[in-house]
Amino acid sequence: MTHLQAKPLAHIRFNQSEQPIEHWLEDHLRKVAKLSAKHASTFKSEDWAELAGRWHDLGKYSLDFQSYIKTVTGYDPEAHIETTPSRVDHSTAGASYAIEQLGLSGRVIAYLIAGHHAGLPNWHKIDDIKGGALHDRLANKTHLQKALSQDIPDSVLHVEIPQTPPIADEEGFALWVRMLFSCLVDADFLDTESFMDEKKSQQRGNYHSLKDLQLIFNTKMQQLIKKAPKTTVNKIRQDILSQCRDKAKNDTGIFSLTVPTGGGKTLASMAFALDHAIEHGKNRIIYVIPYTSIIEQTANVFKDFFGEKNVIEHHSNVDPDSVEKEDSHSRLATENWDAPIIVTTTVQYFESLHAARTSRCRKLHNIANSIVILDETQLLPPTLLAPILRVIRLLSKHYNVTHILSTATQPALKTQYDPFDRVICKGLDDATEIINNPNSLYQQLERVSLELPSDFQTTTDWQTLAKELKQYDSVLVIVNRRSDARELHALMPKGTYHLSALMCAQHRSHVIDKIKKELKQGLPVKVISTQLVEAGVDMDFPVVYRAMAGLDSIAQAAGRCNREGKLKKAGKYIKGKVIVFNPPKPSIGLLGKAAQSAISLLSNYSGNPLEPKLFTDFFEHFYSKTDPDEKGINKLLTPNEKLECQFRTAAQKFQMIEEQDTKTIFVLYDKQSADYLDQLERNGPKRWLMRKLQRYTVTLYCYQLKPLLNTGDIKEVWEGFYSQNSSTLYDTKIIGLGLLTVAESPSIESFIC
């Protein structure tokens, strides 16, 4: 082994001859400081980010760390990751130094440095939260003393007091800290990556500009419009597109895009985003989708337009399970959202904006100066509405982010007051509607008649419903649970298709493509599906059945009926038929509350149940049944005069899907998935590999996973990642059911349908 110099090290790697290559600590600190400041320039906080970068690894100057990294058996490539047992704490020193030099203001930088491996900490200790509280860690001065006892260059220790004030005062303090944290973490990761894997580092950033993508989009849209049949529906879609492009000239802010299902929102909103981005110099477009089960369809639409390399598809279900399990492999599997177009989930987007983990927070600085399209905003969870709306307002006002709230059924997101005019939930009162006259648009695009139950208390059993469905050549049935879909599907004629999130994305895509092809050919098609088809899946059936649900879900189901307005009988255009039925088992939880709100409105209503004015009444009624900040997130993230915040507790509580309830399973659907899983088992979760495996995931409840682990049908292929082990566990047929497992719990079906 070659003898190494005494110059302090940040990292090491080995060349092909197994000789160690050194990454000097001073160089690392200088580069991270510079890159961190560059990241923070989008929200004018370079001075804070630069100091955090310069001091983040101050503890590595200690003899303890330098001795540790130079072990007798050679270098430890993961010695700088302190979240695993026996690692040397090198982050507390920089946090302590920040407070020693800057006083109270130093607490801002202390949060960043102390958390740059373990995640943003709480200030005070809370018993059920993992990780040390910052207050307790700062009480130990030993780490700083050990670092300062060494010969540290003045360029590292030099202090320039930051002049930039915190953004948005106490309401925005936590988001500002988290944004700075993102700048530091991403800069640290990128500089480490450039040393550890120069080839991989050089591959970053090879994207088209948004200007180039706008030109590509315009060319392809012109081709689509030219080829499209000259129907009334297509004429309306072109008018919607035109209005979107006109409004793109407006200033940065919050917009609503209220368009009935089938109105072409996906491409129209992207047209707005591209034009708005060029007009205002935005960096990227982030398209946020509610369901993991349909993200691939929208991502594929954009990949067809812009090319696969320009579109990052980032699920919420392939991140490492917890910061304690992160290692050098899992860190490189996370995304920093540096591409021009990101397609992600509502869970990933909003949980990241309230996260503490480094992997989740890394990308946040790239949200600044971007355009965010929130698709199907009616599905935002009402019990987290207050913190969600707060972060939307803050991003819009202070980080130059334009949000587009896109849906056929706009939720009531204005400020909510109690009977004494006290604010219950501060809303988005300044949102600008893109469409000139949404009510008129709904009338023009009315293509269905809706049949409600004659008695909302009488249920229909699956056997009776199955007999009724057999009278139709083509019919779509949408139910509320994955178990409901399987029960009803078992009673249907041979050849009936099944769709649910117990099928992986690749499987669903094949089935949906087959369904669309047969519908286009005029063949009879019967489909039993969960609500995954309601958001963005452009199927077109003459008849749709919908299990009783919220008014928004009923409207979304209606959007799968006579979608193109081409349905004819005896040579005349007719409306499609949408039939709402009461399933054998009513929904519980939020789904049940939504259904009850719909029933309350519709029981004595004689007009059209799909009138736009009803949706405001529905959402106001629905939201009144819940606490918009049920878990107290905003209070946890509002600092006192001493800048004390509970970041980790807030992150743990802000879960759109309770983390302990579900696990992601990689399934064996085809040969490609088997190859990917083999590579995962051998090499760990690489970034490119996790992207590929996103299409082969199924989410299970933990109570379902446990017996399958016990029998060996599923195995933990890598720490925190599970895969199918038995070849008979997954039904791969085109009429197949996907992962074969036990009955469902209804608690979170709205997200994993």
CSV table of C-alpha atoms in Angstrom, one decimal, residues 136-393:
chain,number,residue,atom,x,y,z
A,136,ASP,CA,-28.2,18.1,22.6
A,137,ARG,CA,-25.6,17.6,19.9
A,138,LEU,CA,-24.4,21.2,20.3
A,139,ALA,CA,-23.9,20.7,24.0
A,140,ASN,CA,-20.9,18.4,23.1
A,141,LYS,CA,-18.0,20.8,22.3
A,142,THR,CA,-15.5,17.9,21.9
A,143,HIS,CA,-16.0,17.5,18.2
A,144,LEU,CA,-15.2,21.2,17.5
A,145,GLN,CA,-12.3,21.2,19.8
A,146,LYS,CA,-10.7,18.2,18.1
A,147,ALA,CA,-11.1,19.8,14.7
A,148,LEU,CA,-9.8,23.2,15.7
A,149,SER,CA,-6.7,21.6,17.3
A,150,GLN,CA,-5.5,20.8,13.8
A,151,ASP,CA,-3.9,23.2,11.3
A,152,ILE,CA,-7.0,24.4,9.4
A,153,PRO,CA,-6.5,27.0,6.6
A,154,ASP,CA,-7.8,30.5,7.3
A,155,SER,CA,-9.7,30.3,4.0
A,156,VAL,CA,-11.9,27.6,5.6
A,157,LEU,CA,-12.4,29.3,9.0
A,158,HIS,CA,-12.8,32.8,7.7
A,159,VAL,CA,-16.2,34.4,8.6
A,160,GLU,CA,-18.3,36.7,6.6
A,161,ILE,CA,-21.6,37.3,8.3
A,162,PRO,CA,-24.5,36.6,5.9
A,163,GLN,CA,-26.5,39.7,5.0
A,164,THR,CA,-29.5,38.1,3.3
A,165,PRO,CA,-32.5,38.1,5.6
A,166,PRO,CA,-34.5,34.9,6.1
A,167,ILE,CA,-37.2,34.4,3.5
A,168,ALA,CA,-40.8,35.0,4.5
A,169,ASP,CA,-40.1,35.5,8.2
A,170,GLU,CA,-41.4,32.9,10.6
A,171,GLU,CA,-44.0,31.4,8.2
A,172,GLY,CA,-41.4,30.6,5.6
A,173,PHE,CA,-38.4,29.9,7.8
A,174,ALA,CA,-38.6,26.1,7.7
A,175,LEU,CA,-38.9,26.0,3.9
A,176,TRP,CA,-36.0,28.5,3.5
A,177,VAL,CA,-33.8,26.3,5.7
A,178,ARG,CA,-34.9,23.2,3.8
A,179,MET,CA,-34.0,24.9,0.5
A,180,LEU,CA,-30.6,25.9,1.8
A,181,PHE,CA,-30.2,22.3,3.0
A,182,SER,CA,-31.0,21.1,-0.5
A,183,CYS,CA,-28.3,23.3,-1.9
A,184,LEU,CA,-25.7,22.0,0.5
A,185,VAL,CA,-26.7,18.3,0.2
A,186,ASP,CA,-26.8,18.3,-3.6
A,187,ALA,CA,-23.5,20.2,-3.8
A,188,ASP,CA,-21.8,17.7,-1.5
A,189,PHE,CA,-23.2,14.7,-3.4
A,190,LEU,CA,-22.2,16.2,-6.8
A,191,ASP,CA,-18.6,17.0,-5.8
A,192,THR,CA,-18.2,13.6,-4.1
A,193,GLU,CA,-19.6,11.9,-7.2
A,194,SER,CA,-17.3,13.9,-9.5
A,195,PHE,CA,-14.4,12.4,-7.5
A,196,MET,CA,-15.7,8.9,-6.9
A,197,ASP,CA,-17.1,8.4,-10.4
A,198,GLU,CA,-15.9,11.0,-12.9
A,199,LYS,CA,-17.5,9.2,-15.9
A,200,LYS,CA,-21.0,9.3,-14.2
A,201,SER,CA,-20.5,12.9,-13.2
A,202,GLN,CA,-19.7,13.9,-16.8
A,203,GLN,CA,-23.0,12.3,-18.0
A,204,ARG,CA,-25.1,14.8,-16.0
A,205,GLY,CA,-26.6,17.8,-17.6
A,206,ASN,CA,-26.7,16.6,-21.3
A,207,TYR,CA,-30.3,17.9,-21.8
A,208,HIS,CA,-32.0,20.0,-24.4
A,209,SER,CA,-32.9,23.6,-23.4
A,210,LEU,CA,-36.5,24.4,-22.8
A,211,LYS,CA,-36.4,26.6,-25.9
A,212,ASP,CA,-35.4,23.6,-28.0
A,213,LEU,CA,-38.1,21.5,-26.4
A,214,GLN,CA,-40.7,24.2,-27.1
A,215,LEU,CA,-39.8,24.1,-30.8
A,216,ILE,CA,-40.1,20.3,-30.8
A,217,PHE,CA,-43.4,20.5,-29.0
A,218,ASN,CA,-44.8,23.1,-31.4
A,219,THR,CA,-43.9,21.0,-34.4
A,220,LYS,CA,-45.5,17.9,-33.1
A,221,MET,CA,-48.6,19.7,-31.9
A,222,GLN,CA,-49.1,21.2,-35.4
A,223,GLN,CA,-48.8,17.6,-36.8
A,224,LEU,CA,-51.4,16.3,-34.3
A,225,ILE,CA,-53.8,19.1,-34.9
A,226,LYS,CA,-53.5,18.6,-38.7
A,227,LYS,CA,-54.2,14.9,-38.4
A,228,ALA,CA,-57.0,15.2,-35.9
A,229,PRO,CA,-60.6,14.7,-37.2
A,230,LYS,CA,-62.6,17.9,-37.5
A,231,THR,CA,-65.0,17.1,-34.6
A,232,THR,CA,-66.6,19.5,-32.2
A,233,VAL,CA,-64.6,18.0,-29.3
A,234,ASN,CA,-61.3,18.6,-31.2
A,235,LYS,CA,-62.3,22.2,-32.0
A,236,ILE,CA,-62.9,22.8,-28.3
A,237,ARG,CA,-59.6,21.3,-27.4
A,238,GLN,CA,-57.8,23.6,-29.9
A,239,ASP,CA,-59.6,26.6,-28.3
A,240,ILE,CA,-58.4,25.4,-24.8
A,241,LEU,CA,-54.9,25.1,-26.2
A,242,SER,CA,-55.1,28.6,-27.6
A,243,GLN,CA,-56.3,30.1,-24.3
A,244,CYS,CA,-53.4,28.4,-22.5
A,245,ARG,CA,-50.8,29.8,-24.8
A,246,ASP,CA,-52.4,33.3,-24.5
A,247,LYS,CA,-52.3,33.2,-20.7
A,248,ALA,CA,-48.7,32.0,-20.6
A,249,LYS,CA,-47.6,35.7,-21.0
A,250,ASN,CA,-49.0,36.5,-17.6
A,251,ASP,CA,-46.7,37.1,-14.7
A,252,THR,CA,-45.4,34.2,-12.5
A,253,GLY,CA,-48.0,33.1,-9.9
A,254,ILE,CA,-50.7,30.6,-9.2
A,255,PHE,CA,-53.1,29.6,-12.0
A,256,SER,CA,-56.0,27.2,-12.2
A,257,LEU,CA,-56.8,25.3,-15.4
A,258,THR,CA,-60.4,24.1,-15.2
A,259,VAL,CA,-61.2,21.9,-18.1
A,260,PRO,CA,-63.7,19.0,-18.3
A,261,THR,CA,-62.2,15.5,-18.7
A,262,GLY,CA,-61.4,14.9,-22.3
A,263,GLY,CA,-60.6,18.5,-23.0
A,264,GLY,CA,-56.9,17.9,-23.5
A,265,LYS,CA,-55.5,19.3,-20.2
A,266,THR,CA,-52.2,17.3,-20.4
A,267,LEU,CA,-50.9,18.8,-23.6
A,268,ALA,CA,-52.6,22.2,-23.1
A,269,SER,CA,-51.0,22.6,-19.7
A,270,MET,CA,-47.6,21.6,-21.1
A,271,ALA,CA,-48.0,24.2,-23.9
A,272,PHE,CA,-48.7,26.9,-21.2
A,273,ALA,CA,-45.7,25.7,-19.2
A,274,LEU,CA,-43.3,25.8,-22.1
A,275,ASP,CA,-44.4,29.3,-23.3
A,276,HIS,CA,-44.5,30.6,-19.7
A,277,ALA,CA,-41.0,29.2,-19.1
A,278,ILE,CA,-39.5,30.9,-22.2
A,279,GLU,CA,-41.4,34.2,-21.4
A,280,HIS,CA,-40.0,34.3,-17.8
A,281,GLY,CA,-36.7,32.4,-18.0
A,282,LYS,CA,-37.8,29.4,-16.0
A,283,ASN,CA,-35.4,26.4,-15.4
A,284,ARG,CA,-37.7,23.4,-15.7
A,285,ILE,CA,-41.2,22.0,-15.7
A,286,ILE,CA,-42.4,19.6,-13.0
A,287,TYR,CA,-45.6,17.6,-13.8
A,288,VAL,CA,-47.1,16.2,-10.6
A,289,ILE,CA,-49.6,13.3,-10.8
A,290,PRO,CA,-51.7,11.9,-7.9
A,291,TYR,CA,-51.4,8.2,-8.6
A,292,THR,CA,-48.3,6.1,-8.9
A,293,SER,CA,-50.4,3.8,-11.0
A,294,ILE,CA,-50.7,6.3,-13.9
A,295,ILE,CA,-47.5,8.2,-13.8
A,296,GLU,CA,-46.0,6.1,-16.6
A,297,GLN,CA,-48.7,7.1,-19.1
A,298,THR,CA,-48.1,10.8,-18.7
A,299,ALA,CA,-44.3,10.3,-18.6
A,300,ASN,CA,-44.5,8.3,-21.9
A,301,VAL,CA,-46.6,11.1,-23.6
A,302,PHE,CA,-43.8,13.6,-22.8
A,303,LYS,CA,-41.0,11.1,-23.7
A,304,ASP,CA,-42.6,10.6,-27.1
A,305,PHE,CA,-42.6,14.4,-27.5
A,306,PHE,CA,-39.2,15.3,-26.0
A,307,GLY,CA,-37.1,12.2,-26.0
A,308,GLU,CA,-36.5,9.9,-23.0
A,309,LYS,CA,-33.3,11.6,-21.8
A,310,ASN,CA,-35.0,15.0,-21.3
A,311,VAL,CA,-37.8,13.5,-19.0
A,312,ILE,CA,-37.1,12.2,-15.5
A,313,GLU,CA,-39.8,9.9,-14.2
A,314,HIS,CA,-39.5,9.9,-10.4
A,315,HIS,CA,-41.8,7.8,-8.3
A,316,SER,CA,-42.2,8.1,-4.5
A,317,ASN,CA,-41.8,4.4,-4.0
A,318,VAL,CA,-38.2,3.6,-4.9
A,319,ASP,CA,-36.4,5.9,-2.5
A,320,PRO,CA,-34.5,4.3,0.4
A,321,ASP,CA,-36.8,3.5,3.3
A,322,SER,CA,-35.1,5.6,5.8
A,323,VAL,CA,-32.0,7.7,6.3
A,324,GLU,CA,-30.6,5.0,8.7
A,325,LYS,CA,-30.5,2.6,5.7
A,326,GLU,CA,-28.9,5.0,3.2
A,327,ASP,CA,-25.4,4.1,2.0
A,328,SER,CA,-23.3,5.2,-1.0
A,329,HIS,CA,-25.4,3.1,-3.3
A,330,SER,CA,-28.8,4.3,-2.3
A,331,ARG,CA,-27.6,7.9,-2.3
A,332,LEU,CA,-26.7,7.7,-5.9
A,333,ALA,CA,-30.2,6.1,-6.7
A,334,THR,CA,-31.9,9.3,-5.6
A,335,GLU,CA,-32.7,12.2,-8.0
A,336,ASN,CA,-31.8,15.9,-7.9
A,337,TRP,CA,-34.3,16.9,-10.6
A,338,ASP,CA,-31.7,18.5,-12.8
A,339,ALA,CA,-33.6,17.6,-16.0
A,340,PRO,CA,-35.8,20.1,-18.0
A,341,ILE,CA,-39.0,18.0,-17.5
A,342,ILE,CA,-39.8,16.0,-14.3
A,343,VAL,CA,-42.8,13.8,-14.0
A,344,THR,CA,-43.4,12.8,-10.4
A,345,THR,CA,-46.1,12.0,-7.9
A,346,THR,CA,-48.1,14.2,-5.5
A,347,VAL,CA,-46.6,12.1,-2.7
A,348,GLN,CA,-43.0,12.6,-3.8
A,349,TYR,CA,-43.5,16.3,-4.4
A,350,PHE,CA,-45.2,17.4,-1.2
A,351,GLU,CA,-43.5,15.0,1.1
A,352,SER,CA,-40.2,16.2,-0.2
A,353,LEU,CA,-41.2,19.8,0.5
A,354,HIS,CA,-41.8,18.8,4.1
A,355,ALA,CA,-39.0,16.2,4.4
A,356,ALA,CA,-35.9,15.9,6.7
A,357,ARG,CA,-34.0,13.1,4.8
A,358,THR,CA,-31.1,14.1,2.6
A,359,SER,CA,-32.3,11.9,-0.3
A,360,ARG,CA,-35.8,13.6,-0.3
A,361,CYS,CA,-34.5,17.1,0.2
A,362,ARG,CA,-31.6,17.0,-2.3
A,363,LYS,CA,-33.8,18.1,-5.3
A,364,LEU,CA,-35.7,21.0,-3.6
A,365,HIS,CA,-33.5,23.8,-4.8
A,366,ASN,CA,-34.3,22.8,-8.4
A,367,ILE,CA,-38.0,23.5,-7.7
A,368,ALA,CA,-37.1,27.2,-7.4
A,369,ASN,CA,-37.7,29.2,-10.6
A,370,SER,CA,-39.7,26.4,-12.1
A,371,ILE,CA,-43.2,25.7,-13.3
A,372,VAL,CA,-45.2,23.1,-11.4
A,373,ILE,CA,-48.3,21.5,-13.0
A,374,LEU,CA,-50.4,19.9,-10.2
A,375,ASP,CA,-52.7,17.5,-12.1
A,376,GLU,CA,-56.0,16.4,-10.5
A,377,THR,CA,-55.7,18.8,-7.6
A,378,GLN,CA,-59.0,17.7,-6.2
A,379,LEU,CA,-57.1,14.7,-4.8
A,380,LEU,CA,-55.0,16.7,-2.4
A,381,PRO,CA,-55.5,15.1,1.1
A,382,PRO,CA,-57.8,17.4,3.1
A,383,THR,CA,-56.1,16.6,6.4
A,384,LEU,CA,-52.8,18.0,5.1
A,385,LEU,CA,-54.4,20.9,3.1
A,386,ALA,CA,-53.1,23.7,5.3
A,387,PRO,CA,-49.4,22.8,5.1
A,388,ILE,CA,-49.7,22.0,1.4
A,389,LEU,CA,-51.4,25.3,0.5
A,390,ARG,CA,-48.8,27.2,2.7
A,391,VAL,CA,-45.9,25.7,0.8
A,392,ILE,CA,-47.5,26.5,-2.6
A,393,ARG,CA,-48.0,30.1,-1.6
